[in-house]
């Protein structure tokens, strides 16, 4: 899966079309969280310093293939101007004569952001005609939007059909490097922490990682589907009744591999999903009726922390509890803290998944990790071992 990057091709004095992910939250016409924009800066700055003219394209929200002024990228252009300290030109469309003229008049060192590509149905339909109209904006295509690489959309996989070279930007390169490492040749012991709400969304990850890991530590809502499948009482905890078979299969696979999977040994249960709810810690097989499992317990935290601290590489996907409610965030916090310690020793600690990344930022561990993936769905599919169409389509490295 070695792909060419902007460092592999000499790009100077060219018009470069870059697919970025500026799908950022807006509030009152302003960018409310600019993480995704900041993540695109290294690629933009490098290409600008080599005297290129840059045409940026992105989607924002789900306008459903038609113009929705609330989902205009205009506020993003403004914000990017501030971050770059130079004007970012904005055109209120992404294809057509007016846009072509504006794009053709761009000079080296200038930056332009096109309007939301999802204002056209051709984006999601991956229409060749639409892709061709986008592709004419550049002489080189750079994909720096890992989070959409699992989508066969026109601006991701269509454009490179008509525009070469097609290479990875620094953000995409970094994602491939840090996630790919776990699948290629992870430093051992390799520990994966898998949590989150539902086991059904993580089956592929379990199946791909179980044969590769030394340990998988399981937490979060999905634990109760495993317990329930064994016939244990789980009170009012989250259970996916139609995933019992899957849970059993995953557990059996782990047993065949020598018992790589650990499940929580104790659970923090609450009466209600409320920060002021009474709580108590109970053994995994003594969850009282009418209580809800909301986090892993202290003994599990100890057990999992010990495993993580022995590891040379750790991948986490999925929180250990309902971390959005503060008293239920201890398990997730403890895991992230242990991972931060792993990273501080020069070993590898990577967080993937939308909610897990949010937890890492909210709980204050983001800067301490080796890497936090910017892809939710994309990082899951990557860890499932699936080929991401947006990556496959790029030029292979020599
Ligand atoms: P990610 O986006 O990192 O892949 P998921 O989407 O799989 O993670 O799961 C995140 C969600 O799982 C969070 O919203 C969290 O509240 C929920 N969750 C974690 N533990 C539990 C639990 N015990 N019961 C119900 N939901 C849980
Ligand atoms: Mg999620």
Coordinates of C-alpha atoms and ligand atoms in Angstrom, one line a residue:
X1 CA 0.0 0.0 0.0
X2 CA 3.0 2.3 -0.5
X3 CA 1.6 5.4 -2.2
X4 CA 3.4 8.4 -3.7
X5 CA 3.3 11.6 -1.6
X6 CA 3.9 15.2 -2.4
X7 CA 7.6 14.6 -1.4
X8 CA 8.0 12.0 -4.1
X9 CA 7.1 14.3 -7.0
X10 CA 8.6 17.7 -7.6
X11 CA 5.7 20.1 -7.6
X12 CA 6.7 23.6 -8.3
X13 CA 4.9 26.3 -10.2
X14 CA 1.9 24.1 -10.8
X15 CA -1.8 24.5 -10.1
X16 CA -2.5 21.8 -7.5
X17 CA -6.0 20.5 -6.8
X18 CA -6.2 19.4 -3.2
X19 CA -9.1 17.3 -1.6
X20 CA -9.2 18.4 2.0
X21 CA -11.7 17.6 4.7
X22 CA -13.2 20.9 5.9
X23 CA -16.4 19.2 7.2
X24 CA -16.2 21.3 10.4
X25 CA -18.9 22.3 12.8
X26 CA -20.3 25.8 12.2
X27 CA -22.0 28.0 14.7
X28 CA -23.6 31.4 13.8
X29 CA -21.8 31.4 10.5
X30 CA -18.4 30.8 12.2
X31 CA -16.1 27.8 12.4
X32 CA -16.7 26.3 15.9
X33 CA -13.9 23.8 15.8
X34 CA -11.0 24.2 13.4
X35 CA -9.0 21.0 14.1
X36 CA -9.6 19.7 10.6
X37 CA -8.5 22.9 9.0
X38 CA -5.3 23.1 11.1
X39 CA -4.5 19.5 10.2
X40 CA -4.4 20.5 6.5
X41 CA -1.9 23.3 7.0
X42 CA 1.4 21.4 6.6
X43 CA 0.5 20.2 3.1
X44 CA -0.8 23.7 2.1
X45 CA 2.2 25.5 3.5
X46 CA 4.7 23.1 1.8
X47 CA 3.0 23.4 -1.6
X48 CA 2.8 27.2 -1.3
X49 CA 6.5 27.5 -0.4
X50 CA 7.2 25.7 -3.7
X51 CA 5.4 28.4 -5.6
X52 CA 2.3 26.5 -6.5
X53 CA -1.2 27.8 -6.9
X54 CA -3.7 25.8 -4.7
X55 CA -7.3 25.0 -5.4
X56 CA -8.9 23.4 -2.4
X57 CA -12.1 21.4 -2.4
X58 CA -14.1 19.8 0.3
X59 CA -17.6 18.7 1.4
X60 CA -19.5 20.1 4.3
X61 CA -22.5 18.3 5.9
X62 CA -25.2 16.6 3.9
X63 CA -26.8 19.0 1.6
X64 CA -28.2 16.2 -0.4
X65 CA -26.9 17.1 -3.9
X66 CA -28.4 20.6 -3.9
X67 CA -27.3 24.1 -2.8
X68 CA -27.9 24.8 0.9
X69 CA -26.6 28.2 2.0
X70 CA -26.3 27.0 5.6
X71 CA -23.7 24.5 4.4
X72 CA -21.5 27.0 2.4
X73 CA -17.8 26.7 2.9
X74 CA -17.5 30.5 2.9
X75 CA -16.8 30.8 6.7
X76 CA -14.1 28.2 6.3
X77 CA -12.3 30.3 3.6
X78 CA -12.3 33.2 6.1
X79 CA -11.0 31.1 8.9
X80 CA -8.3 29.5 6.7
X81 CA -7.2 33.0 5.6
X82 CA -6.6 33.8 9.3
X83 CA -4.6 30.6 10.0
X84 CA -2.5 31.1 6.9
X85 CA -2.1 34.8 7.2
X86 CA -2.9 35.4 3.6
X87 CA -6.1 35.8 1.5
X88 CA -8.0 32.6 0.6
X89 CA -10.1 33.4 -2.4
X90 CA -13.6 31.8 -2.3
X91 CA -15.8 31.0 -5.3
X92 CA -19.5 30.2 -4.6
X93 CA -19.5 27.2 -6.8
X94 CA -17.1 24.3 -7.6
X95 CA -17.6 23.8 -11.3
X96 CA -18.7 25.8 -14.3
X97 CA -17.4 28.7 -16.4
X98 CA -17.1 31.3 -13.6
X99 CA -15.2 29.0 -11.4
X100 CA -12.9 28.0 -14.4
X101 CA -12.1 31.6 -15.0
X102 CA -11.3 32.3 -11.4
X103 CA -9.2 29.2 -11.1
X104 CA -7.3 30.0 -14.4
X105 CA -6.4 33.5 -13.1
X106 CA -4.8 32.1 -9.9
X107 CA -1.1 33.0 -9.5
X108 CA 1.7 31.0 -7.9
X109 CA 1.4 31.4 -4.1
X110 CA -2.3 32.0 -4.2
X111 CA -5.0 29.8 -2.5
X112 CA -8.6 29.3 -3.5
X113 CA -11.4 27.3 -1.8
X114 CA -14.2 26.0 -3.9
X115 CA -17.8 25.8 -2.7
X116 CA -19.1 22.5 -1.1
X117 CA -18.8 19.7 -3.7
X118 CA -21.9 18.0 -2.2
X119 CA -24.0 20.8 -3.6
X120 CA -23.9 18.5 -6.7
X121 CA -25.5 15.0 -6.8
X122 CA -22.6 13.9 -9.0
X123 CA -20.3 14.0 -6.0
X124 CA -21.9 11.1 -4.1
X125 CA -22.9 9.4 -7.3
X126 CA -19.2 9.5 -8.3
X127 CA -20.2 10.9 -11.7
X128 CA -17.4 10.9 -14.3
X129 CA -18.8 14.0 -15.8
X130 CA -18.7 15.9 -12.5
X131 CA -15.2 14.5 -11.7
X132 CA -13.9 15.7 -15.0
X133 CA -15.2 19.2 -14.4
X134 CA -13.4 19.2 -11.0
X135 CA -10.2 17.6 -12.4
X136 CA -9.7 20.5 -14.9
X137 CA -8.9 22.8 -12.0
X138 CA -5.5 21.3 -11.4
X139 CA -2.4 19.9 -13.0
X140 CA -1.6 17.7 -10.0
X141 CA -4.1 16.0 -7.6
X142 CA -3.3 15.8 -3.9
X143 CA -5.6 13.9 -1.5
X144 CA -5.2 15.0 2.1
X145 CA -8.6 13.9 3.3
X146 CA -8.2 10.5 5.0
X147 CA -11.6 10.7 6.6
X148 CA -13.4 10.4 3.2
X149 CA -11.0 7.8 1.6
X150 CA -13.5 5.0 2.3
X151 CA -16.1 6.8 0.2
X152 CA -16.1 6.3 -3.6
X153 CA -17.1 9.9 -4.3
X154 CA -16.2 12.0 -7.3
X155 CA -13.8 14.4 -5.5
X156 CA -12.0 11.4 -3.9
X157 CA -11.8 8.6 -6.5
X158 CA -13.3 10.3 -9.6
X159 CA -10.9 13.2 -10.0
X160 CA -7.7 11.0 -10.2
X161 CA -9.2 9.2 -13.2
X162 CA -8.7 12.3 -15.1
X163 CA -5.8 13.9 -13.3
X164 CA -2.3 12.6 -12.7
X165 CA -0.1 12.6 -10.8
X166 CA -2.4 11.8 -7.9
X167 CA -0.6 11.6 -4.6
X168 CA -1.1 11.7 -0.8
X169 CA -0.6 14.9 1.2
X170 CA 1.1 14.9 4.6
X171 CA -2.0 14.2 6.7
X172 CA -3.0 11.2 4.6
X173 CA 0.6 10.0 4.6
X174 CA 0.7 10.2 8.4
X175 CA -2.6 8.3 8.7
X176 CA -1.4 5.5 6.4
X177 CA 1.9 5.3 8.3
X178 CA 0.5 5.3 11.8
X179 CA -2.5 2.9 11.2
X180 CA -0.7 0.8 8.6
X181 CA 2.1 0.0 11.1
X182 CA -0.3 -2.1 13.2
X183 CA -1.3 -4.2 10.3
X184 CA 2.2 -4.6 8.8
X185 CA 4.7 -5.1 11.6
X186 CA 3.6 -3.8 15.0
X187 CA 6.1 -3.5 17.8
X188 CA 5.3 -6.2 20.3
X189 CA 3.6 -6.7 22.6
X190 CA 0.8 -5.2 20.5
X191 CA -2.3 -4.5 22.6
X192 CA -5.6 -3.3 21.1
X193 CA -8.3 -1.7 23.2
X194 CA -11.7 -2.1 21.7
X195 CA -14.8 -0.5 23.2
X196 CA -17.7 1.7 22.2
X197 CA -21.4 1.1 22.0
X198 CA -22.0 -1.8 19.7
X199 CA -20.1 -5.0 18.9
X200 CA -21.9 -5.1 15.5
X201 CA -19.9 -2.1 14.3
X202 CA -16.6 -3.6 15.3
X203 CA -16.9 -7.2 14.0
X204 CA -14.5 -6.5 11.1
X205 CA -12.0 -4.9 13.5
X206 CA -12.0 -7.9 15.9
X207 CA -11.6 -10.4 13.1
X208 CA -8.7 -8.5 11.5
X209 CA -6.9 -7.7 14.7
X210 CA -7.3 -10.9 16.8
X211 CA -4.8 -12.8 14.7
X212 CA -2.3 -9.9 14.9
X213 CA -2.5 -8.8 18.5
X214 CA -1.0 -10.1 21.7
X215 CA -4.0 -8.9 23.7
X216 CA -7.4 -7.3 22.9
X217 CA -8.9 -5.5 25.9
X218 CA -12.7 -5.1 25.5
X219 CA -14.8 -2.5 27.2
X220 CA -17.8 -0.2 26.6
X221 CA -21.4 -1.1 25.9
X222 CA -20.4 -4.1 23.7
X223 CA -19.2 -6.0 26.8
X224 CA -22.8 -6.7 27.7
X225 CA -23.6 -8.4 24.5
X226 CA -20.7 -10.8 25.2
X227 CA -22.0 -11.4 28.8
X228 CA -25.6 -11.7 27.7
X229 CA -24.6 -14.2 25.0
X230 CA -23.3 -16.4 27.9
X231 CA -26.6 -16.1 29.6
X232 CA -25.5 -13.6 32.3
X233 CA -27.8 -11.0 33.8
X234 CA -26.8 -7.5 32.5
X235 CA -29.6 -5.4 34.0
X236 CA -30.6 -2.5 31.7
X237 CA -27.2 -2.3 30.0
X238 CA -27.0 -1.9 26.3
X239 CA -27.4 -5.3 24.6
X240 CA -27.6 -6.2 20.9
X241 CA -29.8 -9.2 21.0
X242 CA -29.2 -10.2 17.4
X243 CA -25.4 -10.1 17.8
X244 CA -25.1 -13.0 20.3
X245 CA -23.9 -15.3 17.6
X246 CA -21.3 -12.8 16.4
X247 CA -20.1 -12.2 20.0
X248 CA -19.7 -15.9 20.5
X249 CA -17.8 -16.3 17.3
X250 CA -15.4 -13.6 18.2
X251 CA -14.9 -15.0 21.6
X252 CA -14.3 -18.5 20.2
X253 CA -11.8 -17.2 17.7
X254 CA -9.9 -15.6 20.6
X255 CA -10.0 -18.9 22.5
X256 CA -8.6 -20.7 19.5
X257 CA -5.7 -18.2 19.4
X258 CA -5.0 -18.9 23.1
X259 CA -7.3 -16.5 24.8
X260 CA -6.1 -13.1 23.6
X261 CA -9.3 -11.3 24.5
X262 CA -10.0 -9.9 27.9
X263 CA -13.4 -8.8 29.0
X264 CA -14.1 -6.6 32.0
X265 CA -14.0 -8.4 35.4
X266 CA -16.0 -5.6 37.1
X267 CA -18.5 -3.0 36.0
X268 CA -19.5 0.4 37.2
X269 CA -23.3 0.4 37.2
X270 CA -25.7 3.3 37.6
X271 CA -29.4 3.6 38.3
X272 CA -29.9 6.2 35.6
X273 CA -27.9 7.8 32.8
X274 CA -27.4 10.9 34.9
X275 CA -24.3 12.4 36.4
X276 CA -26.0 12.4 39.8
X277 CA -27.2 8.9 39.7
X278 CA -26.2 6.5 42.4
X279 CA -23.4 4.1 41.2
X280 CA -21.6 1.0 42.5
X281 CA -19.0 -1.4 41.2
X282 CA -20.0 -5.0 40.8
X283 CA -18.4 -8.2 39.4
X284 CA -19.2 -8.8 35.8
X285 CA -21.4 -11.7 36.6
X286 CA -23.4 -9.9 39.4
X287 CA -24.9 -7.0 37.5
X288 CA -28.2 -6.2 39.4
X289 CA -31.5 -6.1 37.6
X290 CA -32.6 -2.5 36.7
X291 CA -29.0 -1.1 36.9
X292 CA -27.1 0.0 33.8
X293 CA -23.5 -0.8 33.0
X294 CA -21.9 2.6 32.3
X295 CA -18.1 2.0 32.6
X296 CA -15.4 -0.6 33.5
X297 CA -14.7 -1.0 37.2
X298 CA -11.5 -0.4 39.2
X299 CA -10.2 -4.0 39.0
X300 CA -10.6 -3.9 35.2
X301 CA -8.8 -0.6 35.0
X302 CA -5.9 -2.1 36.9
X303 CA -5.9 -5.2 34.8
X304 CA -6.0 -3.3 31.5
X305 CA -3.5 -0.7 32.6
X306 CA -1.0 -3.4 33.4
X307 CA -1.4 -4.9 30.0
X308 CA -1.1 -1.5 28.3
X309 CA 2.0 -0.6 30.2
X310 CA 3.7 -3.8 29.1
X311 CA 3.0 -3.0 25.4
X312 CA 5.3 -1.5 22.8
X313 CA 2.3 -0.6 20.6
X314 CA -1.3 0.2 21.5
X315 CA -4.3 0.9 19.3
X316 CA -7.5 2.1 20.9
X317 CA -10.9 2.2 19.2
X318 CA -14.0 2.9 21.3
X319 CA -14.4 4.3 24.8
X320 CA -14.6 2.1 27.8
X321 CA -17.8 3.7 29.1
X322 CA -20.3 6.5 28.5
X323 CA -17.5 9.1 28.8
X324 CA -19.8 11.9 27.8
X325 CA -21.2 11.7 31.3
X326 CA -18.3 12.8 33.5
X327 CA -18.7 10.3 36.4
X328 CA -18.7 7.5 33.8
X329 CA -15.5 8.6 32.0
X330 CA -12.9 7.1 34.5
X331 CA -12.3 3.9 32.6
X332 CA -11.7 5.7 29.3
X333 CA -9.5 8.3 31.1
X334 CA -7.4 5.6 32.7
X335 CA -6.8 3.8 29.4
X336 CA -5.8 7.1 27.7
X337 CA -3.5 7.9 30.6
X338 CA -1.8 4.5 30.3
X339 CA -1.4 5.0 26.6
X340 CA 0.1 8.5 27.2
X341 CA 2.7 6.8 29.3
X342 CA 3.4 4.2 26.6
X343 CA 3.9 7.1 24.1
X344 CA 6.1 9.0 26.6
X345 CA 8.6 6.1 26.6
X346 CA 8.9 6.4 22.8
X347 CA 6.6 3.5 22.1
X348 CA 3.4 3.7 19.9
X349 CA 0.0 4.8 21.2
X350 CA -2.7 5.5 18.5
X351 CA -6.3 6.4 18.9
X352 CA -8.8 5.8 16.1
X353 CA -12.5 6.3 15.8
X354 CA -14.6 9.5 16.0
X355 CA -15.8 9.2 19.6
X356 CA -12.5 7.9 20.9
X357 CA -10.7 10.8 19.3
X358 CA -13.3 13.2 20.9
X359 CA -12.6 11.5 24.2
X360 CA -8.8 11.9 23.9
X361 CA -9.3 15.7 23.1
X362 CA -11.9 16.3 25.8
X363 CA -10.1 14.4 28.5
X364 CA -6.8 16.2 27.7
X365 CA -4.6 13.4 26.3
X366 CA -4.5 14.4 22.6
X367 CA -1.1 16.0 22.6
X368 CA 0.4 13.0 24.4
X369 CA -0.5 10.3 21.8
X370 CA 1.7 9.2 18.9
X371 CA -1.2 9.8 16.6
X372 CA -4.9 10.4 16.7
X373 CA -6.7 9.4 13.6
X374 CA -8.8 12.1 11.9
X375 CA -11.0 9.3 10.3
X376 CA -14.0 7.8 12.0
X377 CA -15.4 5.4 9.5
X378 CA -12.3 5.5 7.4
X379 CA -10.0 4.4 10.3
X380 CA -12.4 1.6 11.2
X381 CA -12.4 0.3 7.6
X382 CA -8.6 0.7 7.4
X383 CA -8.2 -1.4 10.6
X384 CA -10.6 -4.0 9.2
X385 CA -8.0 -4.5 6.5
X386 CA -10.3 -3.2 3.8
X387 CA -8.9 -1.4 0.8
X388 CA -9.9 2.3 0.9
X389 CA -10.8 3.4 -2.6
X390 CA -9.5 6.9 -2.1
X391 CA -6.1 5.5 -1.2
X392 CA -5.9 2.7 -3.8
X393 CA -6.5 5.1 -6.6
X394 CA -3.4 7.1 -5.8
X395 CA -0.1 6.6 -7.6
X396 CA 1.9 3.7 -6.3
X397 CA 5.3 4.6 -4.9
X398 CA 8.3 3.3 -6.9
Ligands
LIG1 P1 -15.8 5.3 18.1 O1 -16.5 6.4 17.4 O2 -14.5 5.7 18.8 O3 -15.5 4.1 17.1 P2 -18.2 4.1 19.0 O4 -19.0 4.9 18.1 O5 -18.1 2.6 18.7 O6 -16.7 4.7 19.2 O7 -18.8 4.2 20.5 C1 -18.8 5.4 21.2 C2 -20.0 5.4 22.1 O8 -20.1 4.3 22.9 C3 -20.0 6.6 23.0 O9 -21.0 7.5 22.6 C4 -20.3 6.0 24.4 O10 -21.2 6.8 25.1 C5 -20.8 4.7 24.0 N1 -20.6 3.7 25.1 C6 -19.5 3.4 25.7 N2 -19.7 2.6 26.8 C7 -21.1 2.4 26.8 C8 -22.0 1.7 27.7 N3 -21.5 1.0 28.7 N4 -23.3 1.7 27.4 C9 -23.8 2.4 26.4 N5 -23.0 3.1 25.6 C10 -21.7 3.1 25.8
LIG2 MG1 -18.6 6.6 16.9

